[in-house]
Each structure stands twice: as structure tokens, then as C-alpha cells.
Amino acid sequence: MLRLEVKKPRKFINPLLSKHNIDKSDFDHFKNELSKLKLVNQSESEEHQKNIVKDFLVNAFGYTVNTKDRIDLAIFENHNVEVIIEAKRLGNTSEMITQADVQKKAFAEAVKYFMDERNAGNFSIKHIIILTAFEWFVFDAKEFEKLFWQDKQFKKVYDDYTSPSSLLSKTGDVYEEFIKLFESVKSKVNLFEDAHISCAYFNLKNTHNEKQLIAIYKLLSPDTLQKKFNPNDANTLNKKFYAELLYILGLEEVKSGGKKLIQRAKAEHSGALYENITQKLVQYSKSTDFESVIRLMIIWINRILFLKLLESQLIKWNSSTEYAFLNASTIKDFDQLETLFFDILAKKPHERAHREFDYIPYLNSSLFEPHVFEQ
């Protein structure tokens, strides 16, 4: 018999995502949209309730949500179904699954819709959700792939259904056959044990504290549902910070041939590091090609990152923010930053012509000597 292994949202999502900070304004917006979802009335039609769920996903996360064939709702990416949603009306206990009972029509429908997509050549499915407006069960598509699409018994039922010569042609009959298989399916590891499928579960009728709501937010976000979270990807930084960083550098991210590329910003502004470096190269009649500018930019960024670490240690050692020096009031432009690099940090205190950073030690490092490209 197929049984559910129910997990709390925090235990279902990527452990690294669980530790990842979220944007407060985005989270507040999510809570506001969630409060609207909680107002769904059981007396309202199933279609109306589905539309409320759709509005919630679109407004809270910006998903592209629509129907497809018999699928109630689906989250699309580049016209491909990535998340299949089987929605039931509140109070529909005869068809909706529970934590203790998965042998219901809702689950059979979800399995069939998954197999429909796989049969059509869709390899992009990430998750399957079975829900009412309040109760949400979230399954990883990999489990559906292993338990159903790659299982000979489930596949035979589906192939019979899609075969023109088979008598198994009614959709309702497929659901009934699937439910029978749910009752008899065994673990592939131990044939004497029931098969298990894990899922995340939450019920909006329950009271949730802030920590639990954050876990639900992360579960329903594109980071989880569309598996967009990549801890090694720079784009998983705070999006606003990333956009501001590119702006300061004078760069922008573009898509070309399905790939993300970094290039010089079309809307050039004189304050950007890219433009300042370009002006310097022009003054000395040097090449201003993209590679040359980026090479110099990386040298400067490495220095700044090193100094940021140094600054944090000075503040920590002295328990005072008066030792902070990487700010606009202390260093007003790139010329001052250049002075800090070469005329202060690269020299011993008694050799310095500038006295404003006497508390910063001599850094015996080639990082603060003019690089060969700068020379």
C-alpha cells in the first residue's frame, strides 16, 4: 500500500535555502496575499476557489499560471509545465487525499497528468501539488518519475489507456486502476514493506509563527517549486544587492541564446567603475576593449573585498564603528581610493605622505602595488 511520508516545509526544502535570508518586503507581500487566500469560503464553487489559488501564486510570486488540457492549474516556464497542480474544493473529502490516505481520486489524477506530460516529452516537471485552498501537499517530480513512470504496472495501465486498440479508454477507468495499484504497490527495496512517497504538507487553518511562515514562503517560491535555488550561483544573492552592484560597476546582465551574459551597461553613467577605467585608458592611449577593462576592474574589486574584510576585523577588535573607512563620507571618489591603495596601504606608516589612515597597518602585499596592467 502506498503511504505518505509527510514532512514539514522546513524539512522538505533545500537545507542551504533554509538558512538563506529573504527580502523583508517580498515576505510581507507574501503574507498579505496569504491572508487573502485564507478568506476562501467553502460554499464558493470549485472553479472560484481554483482562481483564488491561481491569483495567490501569481500575485505572491509572479508565476505564470494557467490550465492545460485536464490539468487544473500549472506553473509554466518558457511554455513548459514545470509544476502540476491538482486542486479540489474545500470539503471534498471523497476525492481529496489526507495525510493518512493517499488512495483517492486526486492522487490518481495527479499521477495521470504527470504521465501525460512525460508521454509528451516533458522533462521539465519539478513538482506536483495536490491541494485545497487550505491544505497543500507538495511532491518532488523525481518521486513520481521513480514510483509511477518507471514502474511496469503503472506504465502498462497508462500505455493501455493511450493505445487505440485497448478497451481501457475512459479516463475514469484509469483513475480506478491507479487506485487499485496504490493499494497493492510495495517498496522496491523490500517487497514486504509498503511503498512510501515523501511530501511537504501544511494547513493554512493552523496557526503559524514567523519561522513557519518563512518556511512555507520558501517552499512555494521559485527557489523550491521551480528548483531555481543554486547556492553556488551569484544570482542567489539578494536580487536588489546584485542589481545595485552591477549598476555601480557599470555592467548589466543580458540573455543571449539561452545563456546569461554580463556586458557593459547600455545606459552608461560616469560614476561607474567601468566608465572611470575606460576614461583612464583613453587618457593613456590604451585599448578600451571589454576584456582589458574587466581585467582592471577585477584587480580593483579584489582589493576592495580584501579591505572590507580588514575593516570588519578592525571594528571587531576595537568594538567600535569609528574604524570603518569604506564609506562615502571617508572615501568620496575613485581617486581617493587609489590614494588609499598605493600611497597608504602599500607604504609603512613613517613613509606615508597621507596621515588620515594611520590606524591601518602596513600591508606587505603585492595586492596594493600597481599591477603590471595598471603600469
CSV table of C-alpha atoms in Angstrom, one decimal:
chain,number,residue,atom,x,y,z
A,1,MET,CA,0.0,0.0,0.0
A,2,LEU,CA,1.3,3.5,-0.9
A,3,ARG,CA,1.8,5.7,2.2
A,4,LEU,CA,2.8,9.3,2.6
A,5,GLU,CA,5.9,10.3,4.4
A,6,VAL,CA,4.8,13.8,5.5
A,7,LYS,CA,7.4,16.5,6.2
A,8,LYS,CA,7.2,20.0,7.5
A,9,PRO,CA,8.1,22.6,4.8
A,10,ARG,CA,11.4,23.4,6.6
A,11,LYS,CA,12.4,19.7,6.3
A,12,PHE,CA,11.4,19.4,2.7
A,13,ILE,CA,13.3,22.4,1.2
A,14,ASN,CA,17.0,22.6,0.4
A,15,PRO,CA,18.9,22.8,3.8
A,16,LEU,CA,21.0,25.7,2.4
A,17,LEU,CA,17.9,27.5,1.3
A,18,SER,CA,16.5,27.1,4.8
A,19,LYS,CA,19.4,29.2,6.1
A,20,HIS,CA,19.1,31.7,3.3
A,21,ASN,CA,18.0,35.2,4.1
A,22,ILE,CA,14.8,36.5,2.4
A,23,ASP,CA,13.8,40.0,1.4
A,24,LYS,CA,11.5,41.5,4.1
A,25,SER,CA,9.3,43.4,1.6
A,26,ASP,CA,8.8,40.3,-0.5
A,27,PHE,CA,7.9,38.3,2.6
A,28,ASP,CA,5.5,41.0,3.8
A,29,HIS,CA,3.8,41.0,0.4
A,30,PHE,CA,3.6,37.2,0.6
A,31,LYS,CA,1.9,37.3,4.0
A,32,ASN,CA,-0.6,39.9,2.7
A,33,GLU,CA,-1.5,37.6,-0.3
A,34,LEU,CA,-1.7,34.6,2.0
A,35,SER,CA,-4.3,36.4,4.2
A,36,LYS,CA,-6.5,36.8,1.1
A,37,LEU,CA,-6.2,33.1,0.4
A,38,LYS,CA,-7.4,32.3,3.9
A,39,LEU,CA,-10.7,34.1,3.2
A,40,VAL,CA,-11.8,31.4,0.8
A,41,ASN,CA,-15.3,30.2,1.7
A,42,GLN,CA,-16.3,26.5,1.4
A,43,SER,CA,-19.6,27.4,-0.2
A,44,GLU,CA,-17.9,29.0,-3.2
A,45,SER,CA,-17.6,27.0,-6.4
A,46,GLU,CA,-14.6,24.8,-7.1
A,47,GLU,CA,-13.8,27.0,-10.1
A,48,HIS,CA,-13.8,30.1,-8.0
A,49,GLN,CA,-11.6,28.5,-5.4
A,50,LYS,CA,-9.1,27.5,-8.1
A,51,ASN,CA,-9.0,31.1,-9.4
A,52,ILE,CA,-8.2,32.3,-5.8
A,53,VAL,CA,-5.3,29.9,-5.6
A,54,LYS,CA,-4.1,31.0,-9.1
A,55,ASP,CA,-4.3,34.7,-8.0
A,56,PHE,CA,-2.3,33.9,-4.9
A,57,LEU,CA,0.5,32.2,-6.8
A,58,VAL,CA,0.6,34.9,-9.5
A,59,ASN,CA,0.5,37.9,-7.1
A,60,ALA,CA,2.7,36.5,-4.3
A,61,PHE,CA,5.5,35.1,-6.6
A,62,GLY,CA,4.9,36.3,-10.1
A,63,TYR,CA,4.4,32.9,-11.6
A,64,THR,CA,2.9,32.2,-15.0
A,65,VAL,CA,-0.1,30.1,-14.0
A,66,ASN,CA,-2.7,28.6,-16.4
A,67,THR,CA,-4.6,25.4,-17.2
A,68,LYS,CA,-3.5,22.8,-19.7
A,69,ASP,CA,-5.8,20.1,-21.1
A,70,ARG,CA,-7.3,18.5,-18.0
A,71,ILE,CA,-4.7,19.9,-15.6
A,72,ASP,CA,-6.5,22.2,-13.1
A,73,LEU,CA,-3.5,24.6,-12.8
A,74,ALA,CA,0.1,24.6,-13.9
A,75,ILE,CA,3.1,26.8,-13.4
A,76,PHE,CA,4.8,27.4,-16.7
A,77,GLU,CA,8.4,28.4,-17.7
A,78,ASN,CA,9.1,29.1,-21.3
A,79,HIS,CA,5.8,27.5,-22.3
A,80,ASN,CA,6.7,24.2,-20.5
A,81,VAL,CA,4.7,22.9,-17.5
A,82,GLU,CA,7.1,22.8,-14.5
A,83,VAL,CA,4.6,22.4,-11.7
A,84,ILE,CA,1.4,20.4,-11.9
A,85,ILE,CA,-1.4,21.4,-9.6
A,86,GLU,CA,-4.5,19.3,-8.8
A,87,ALA,CA,-7.0,21.4,-6.9
A,88,LYS,CA,-10.0,20.2,-5.0
A,89,ARG,CA,-12.8,22.2,-3.5
A,90,LEU,CA,-12.8,22.7,0.3
A,91,GLY,CA,-14.9,19.9,1.9
A,92,ASN,CA,-14.5,17.4,-0.9
A,93,THR,CA,-13.4,14.6,1.4
A,94,SER,CA,-14.3,11.8,-1.1
A,95,GLU,CA,-11.7,12.8,-3.6
A,96,MET,CA,-9.1,14.8,-1.6
A,97,ILE,CA,-6.1,13.0,-0.1
A,98,THR,CA,-5.3,13.2,3.6
A,99,GLN,CA,-2.0,12.6,5.5
A,100,ALA,CA,-3.2,9.1,6.3
A,101,ASP,CA,-4.9,8.2,3.0
A,102,VAL,CA,-3.4,8.7,-0.5
A,103,GLN,CA,-5.8,6.3,-2.3
A,104,LYS,CA,-8.1,8.9,-3.6
A,105,LYS,CA,-9.1,10.3,-7.0
A,106,ALA,CA,-7.0,13.5,-6.5
A,107,PHE,CA,-3.8,11.5,-6.3
A,108,ALA,CA,-4.7,9.3,-9.3
A,109,GLU,CA,-5.4,12.4,-11.3
A,110,ALA,CA,-2.1,13.9,-10.4
A,111,VAL,CA,-0.3,10.7,-11.5
A,112,LYS,CA,-2.1,10.6,-14.8
A,113,TYR,CA,-1.4,14.3,-15.6
A,114,PHE,CA,2.3,13.7,-14.7
A,115,MET,CA,2.4,10.7,-17.1
A,116,ASP,CA,0.6,12.8,-19.8
A,117,GLU,CA,3.4,15.3,-19.6
A,118,ARG,CA,6.1,12.7,-19.6
A,119,ASN,CA,4.5,11.0,-22.5
A,120,ALA,CA,4.5,14.3,-24.4
A,121,GLY,CA,8.3,14.5,-23.8
A,122,ASN,CA,8.3,17.0,-21.0
A,123,PHE,CA,11.4,16.6,-18.9
A,124,SER,CA,11.0,19.9,-17.1
A,125,ILE,CA,8.5,18.9,-14.4
A,126,LYS,CA,9.8,19.9,-11.0
A,127,HIS,CA,6.9,19.4,-8.5
A,128,ILE,CA,3.4,18.2,-8.2
A,129,ILE,CA,0.9,19.8,-5.8
A,130,ILE,CA,-2.4,18.4,-4.6
A,131,LEU,CA,-4.4,21.0,-2.7
A,132,THR,CA,-7.4,22.6,-1.4
A,133,ALA,CA,-7.2,26.3,-0.7
A,134,PHE,CA,-6.1,25.5,2.8
A,135,GLU,CA,-4.3,22.1,2.6
A,136,TRP,CA,-1.3,21.8,0.4
A,137,PHE,CA,0.7,18.6,-0.4
A,138,VAL,CA,3.9,19.2,-2.4
A,139,PHE,CA,5.7,16.3,-4.1
A,140,ASP,CA,9.0,16.2,-5.9
A,141,ALA,CA,8.6,15.1,-9.5
A,142,LYS,CA,11.5,12.7,-9.2
A,143,GLU,CA,9.4,10.6,-6.8
A,144,PHE,CA,6.6,10.4,-9.4
A,145,GLU,CA,9.2,9.5,-12.0
A,146,LYS,CA,10.6,6.6,-10.0
A,147,LEU,CA,7.3,5.3,-8.5
A,148,PHE,CA,5.0,5.7,-11.4
A,149,TRP,CA,6.5,6.5,-14.8
A,150,GLN,CA,9.3,3.9,-14.4
A,151,ASP,CA,7.1,1.3,-12.8
A,152,LYS,CA,6.0,-1.5,-15.1
A,153,GLN,CA,2.5,-1.9,-13.6
A,154,PHE,CA,1.6,1.8,-13.7
A,155,LYS,CA,3.2,2.2,-17.1
A,156,LYS,CA,1.2,-0.7,-18.5
A,157,VAL,CA,-2.1,0.8,-17.4
A,158,TYR,CA,-1.2,4.1,-19.0
A,159,ASP,CA,0.0,2.5,-22.2
A,160,ASP,CA,-3.2,0.5,-22.4
A,161,TYR,CA,-5.2,3.8,-22.0
A,162,THR,CA,-3.2,5.6,-24.8
A,163,SER,CA,-3.4,2.6,-27.1
A,164,PRO,CA,-6.2,2.9,-29.8
A,165,SER,CA,-6.8,-0.9,-29.7
A,166,SER,CA,-7.2,-1.1,-25.9
A,167,LEU,CA,-10.6,-1.3,-24.2
A,168,LEU,CA,-9.2,0.9,-21.4
A,169,SER,CA,-10.2,4.2,-23.0
A,170,LYS,CA,-12.2,6.0,-20.3
A,171,THR,CA,-10.2,8.4,-18.1
A,172,GLY,CA,-12.3,7.4,-15.1
A,173,ASP,CA,-11.2,3.8,-15.6
A,174,VAL,CA,-7.6,4.8,-15.5
A,175,TYR,CA,-8.1,6.5,-12.1
A,176,GLU,CA,-9.7,3.4,-10.7
A,177,GLU,CA,-6.9,1.2,-12.0
A,178,PHE,CA,-4.3,3.5,-10.5
A,179,ILE,CA,-6.1,3.5,-7.1
A,180,LYS,CA,-6.0,-0.3,-7.1
A,181,LEU,CA,-2.3,-0.2,-7.7
A,182,PHE,CA,-1.9,2.3,-4.8
A,183,GLU,CA,-3.4,-0.4,-2.6
A,184,SER,CA,-1.0,-3.1,-3.7
A,185,VAL,CA,2.2,-1.3,-4.5
A,186,LYS,CA,5.3,-2.3,-2.4
A,187,SER,CA,8.6,-0.9,-1.7
A,188,LYS,CA,11.2,-1.5,-4.4
A,189,VAL,CA,13.8,-2.0,-1.7
A,190,ASN,CA,11.8,-4.5,0.4
A,191,LEU,CA,8.8,-6.2,-1.2
A,192,PHE,CA,7.4,-7.0,2.3
A,193,GLU,CA,7.2,-3.2,3.1
A,194,ASP,CA,4.7,-0.7,1.8
A,195,ALA,CA,5.9,1.9,-0.7
A,196,HIS,CA,6.4,5.4,0.7
A,197,ILE,CA,6.4,8.8,-1.1
A,198,SER,CA,7.6,11.9,0.7
A,199,CYS,CA,5.8,15.3,0.5
A,200,ALA,CA,5.7,18.6,2.2
A,201,TYR,CA,2.4,19.5,4.0
A,202,PHE,CA,0.9,22.5,5.6
A,203,ASN,CA,-2.6,23.6,6.5
A,204,LEU,CA,-3.5,27.3,6.5
A,205,LYS,CA,-6.2,26.7,9.1
A,206,ASN,CA,-3.4,26.1,11.6
A,207,THR,CA,-1.7,28.9,13.4
A,208,HIS,CA,1.9,29.5,12.1
A,209,ASN,CA,4.6,31.5,13.7
A,210,GLU,CA,7.0,33.7,11.7
A,211,LYS,CA,9.6,30.9,11.3
A,212,GLN,CA,7.0,28.5,10.0
A,213,LEU,CA,5.6,31.1,7.6
A,214,ILE,CA,9.1,31.8,6.2
A,215,ALA,CA,9.5,28.0,5.6
A,216,ILE,CA,6.1,28.0,3.7
A,217,TYR,CA,7.3,31.1,1.7
A,218,LYS,CA,10.5,29.3,0.7
A,219,LEU,CA,8.6,26.1,-0.1
A,220,LEU,CA,6.2,27.9,-2.5
A,221,SER,CA,8.9,30.2,-4.0
A,222,PRO,CA,10.5,29.6,-7.4
A,223,ASP,CA,13.7,28.6,-5.4
A,224,THR,CA,11.9,25.4,-4.4
A,225,LEU,CA,8.9,24.8,-6.8
A,226,GLN,CA,11.0,25.5,-9.9
A,227,LYS,CA,14.3,24.4,-8.3
A,228,LYS,CA,15.9,27.7,-9.1
A,229,PHE,CA,17.9,27.9,-5.9
A,230,ASN,CA,21.6,27.4,-6.5
A,231,PRO,CA,23.9,28.1,-3.6
A,232,ASN,CA,26.9,28.4,-6.0
A,233,ASP,CA,25.2,30.9,-8.3
A,234,ALA,CA,25.9,34.6,-7.7
A,235,ASN,CA,22.3,35.4,-8.7
A,236,THR,CA,21.1,33.8,-5.4
A,237,LEU,CA,22.4,36.9,-3.7
A,238,ASN,CA,19.8,39.4,-2.7
A,239,LYS,CA,18.5,40.5,-6.0
A,240,LYS,CA,18.4,44.1,-5.1
A,241,PHE,CA,22.0,44.0,-3.9
A,242,TYR,CA,23.1,42.2,-7.1
A,243,ALA,CA,21.4,44.8,-9.3
A,244,GLU,CA,23.0,47.6,-7.4
A,245,LEU,CA,26.4,46.0,-7.6
A,246,LEU,CA,26.1,45.7,-11.4
A,247,TYR,CA,25.0,49.3,-11.5
A,248,ILE,CA,28.0,50.6,-9.6
A,249,LEU,CA,30.3,48.5,-11.7
A,250,GLY,CA,28.7,49.9,-14.9
A,251,LEU,CA,27.6,46.4,-16.1
A,252,GLU,CA,24.3,44.7,-16.9
A,253,GLU,CA,23.1,41.1,-17.2
A,254,VAL,CA,21.5,40.1,-20.5
A,255,LYS,CA,20.2,36.8,-22.0
A,256,SER,CA,21.7,35.6,-25.3
A,257,GLY,CA,21.0,32.2,-26.8
A,258,GLY,CA,19.5,30.9,-23.5
A,259,LYS,CA,22.6,32.0,-21.5
A,260,LYS,CA,23.1,34.8,-19.1
A,261,LEU,CA,25.9,37.2,-20.0
A,262,ILE,CA,27.5,40.2,-18.3
A,263,GLN,CA,28.2,43.2,-20.6
A,264,ARG,CA,28.8,46.9,-20.4
A,265,ALA,CA,25.6,48.7,-19.5
A,266,LYS,CA,23.9,50.3,-22.4
A,267,ALA,CA,22.8,53.2,-20.2
A,268,GLU,CA,26.3,54.4,-19.4
A,269,HIS,CA,26.9,56.6,-16.4
A,270,SER,CA,30.1,58.5,-15.4
A,271,GLY,CA,30.1,57.3,-11.8
A,272,ALA,CA,30.5,53.6,-12.7
A,273,LEU,CA,33.8,51.8,-12.2
A,274,TYR,CA,33.7,50.6,-15.9
A,275,GLU,CA,33.5,54.2,-17.2
A,276,ASN,CA,36.2,55.6,-14.9
A,277,ILE,CA,38.6,52.8,-16.0
A,278,THR,CA,37.7,53.4,-19.6
A,279,GLN,CA,38.5,57.2,-19.3
A,280,LYS,CA,41.9,56.4,-17.7
A,281,LEU,CA,42.7,54.0,-20.6
A,282,VAL,CA,41.7,56.7,-23.2
A,283,GLN,CA,44.0,59.2,-21.4
A,284,TYR,CA,47.0,56.9,-21.8
A,285,SER,CA,46.0,55.8,-25.4
A,286,LYS,CA,45.4,52.2,-24.2
A,287,SER,CA,42.9,49.7,-25.5
A,288,THR,CA,39.4,50.1,-24.1
A,289,ASP,CA,38.2,46.7,-25.2
A,290,PHE,CA,35.9,44.9,-22.8
A,291,GLU,CA,38.4,42.3,-21.7
A,292,SER,CA,41.0,44.9,-20.8
A,293,VAL,CA,38.5,46.9,-18.7
A,294,ILE,CA,37.2,43.9,-16.9
A,295,ARG,CA,40.8,42.7,-16.1
A,296,LEU,CA,41.5,46.0,-14.4
A,297,MET,CA,38.1,46.0,-12.7
A,298,ILE,CA,38.7,42.6,-11.2
A,299,ILE,CA,42.0,43.8,-9.7
A,300,TRP,CA,40.2,46.7,-8.0
A,301,ILE,CA,37.3,44.6,-6.8
A,302,ASN,CA,39.8,42.1,-5.2
A,303,ARG,CA,41.4,45.0,-3.3
A,304,ILE,CA,38.0,46.3,-2.1
A,305,LEU,CA,36.9,42.9,-0.9
A,306,PHE,CA,40.1,42.4,1.0
A,307,LEU,CA,39.7,45.9,2.6
A,308,LYS,CA,36.1,45.1,3.6
A,309,LEU,CA,37.3,42.0,5.5
A,310,LEU,CA,40.1,44.1,7.1
A,311,GLU,CA,37.6,46.8,8.1
A,312,SER,CA,35.2,44.3,9.7
A,313,GLN,CA,38.2,42.9,11.7
A,314,LEU,CA,39.2,46.4,12.9
A,315,ILE,CA,35.7,47.1,14.0
A,316,LYS,CA,35.5,43.8,15.8
A,317,TRP,CA,38.9,44.1,17.5
A,318,ASN,CA,38.2,47.7,18.7
A,319,SER,CA,34.5,47.2,19.3
A,320,SER,CA,33.8,50.5,17.6
A,321,THR,CA,32.5,51.6,14.2
A,322,GLU,CA,34.9,54.6,14.2
A,323,TYR,CA,37.3,52.3,12.5
A,324,ALA,CA,35.1,51.9,9.5
A,325,PHE,CA,36.7,53.5,6.4
A,326,LEU,CA,35.0,52.0,3.4
A,327,ASN,CA,32.1,54.5,3.2
A,328,ALA,CA,31.2,57.6,1.1
A,329,SER,CA,32.0,60.1,3.8
A,330,THR,CA,35.6,58.8,4.1
A,331,ILE,CA,36.3,57.9,0.5
A,332,LYS,CA,34.4,60.2,-1.8
A,333,ASP,CA,35.7,59.1,-5.2
A,334,PHE,CA,37.9,56.7,-7.1
A,335,ASP,CA,40.9,59.0,-6.8
A,336,GLN,CA,40.8,58.8,-3.0
A,337,LEU,CA,40.5,55.0,-3.3
A,338,GLU,CA,43.6,54.9,-5.5
A,339,THR,CA,45.5,57.0,-2.9
A,340,LEU,CA,44.4,54.6,-0.2
A,341,PHE,CA,45.7,51.7,-2.3
A,342,PHE,CA,49.1,52.9,-3.4
A,343,ASP,CA,50.1,55.8,-1.1
A,344,ILE,CA,48.9,54.5,2.2
A,345,LEU,CA,48.4,50.7,2.3
A,346,ALA,CA,51.5,49.9,0.2
A,347,LYS,CA,53.7,52.1,2.4
A,348,LYS,CA,54.9,51.8,6.0
A,349,PRO,CA,53.4,54.4,8.4
A,350,HIS,CA,56.5,56.5,8.6
A,351,GLU,CA,56.8,56.6,4.8
A,352,ARG,CA,53.3,57.9,4.2
A,353,ALA,CA,52.6,61.4,3.0
A,354,HIS,CA,48.9,60.9,4.0
A,355,ARG,CA,48.1,60.7,7.7
A,356,GLU,CA,44.3,60.1,7.6
A,357,PHE,CA,44.6,56.3,7.9
A,358,ASP,CA,47.4,55.9,10.4
A,359,TYR,CA,45.4,53.2,12.3
A,360,ILE,CA,45.5,50.9,9.2
A,361,PRO,CA,48.7,48.8,9.3
A,362,TYR,CA,51.2,48.4,6.5
A,363,LEU,CA,50.0,45.7,4.2
A,364,ASN,CA,53.1,43.9,2.9
A,365,SER,CA,51.2,42.6,-0.1
A,366,SER,CA,51.6,42.8,-3.9
A,367,LEU,CA,47.8,43.4,-3.9
A,368,PHE,CA,48.4,47.1,-3.2
A,369,GLU,CA,51.3,47.6,-5.6
A,370,PRO,CA,50.4,48.8,-9.1
A,371,HIS,CA,49.7,45.7,-11.2
A,372,VAL,CA,51.5,45.2,-14.5
A,373,PHE,CA,48.3,46.1,-16.4
A,374,GLU,CA,48.0,49.3,-14.4
A,375,GLN,CA,51.6,50.2,-15.0
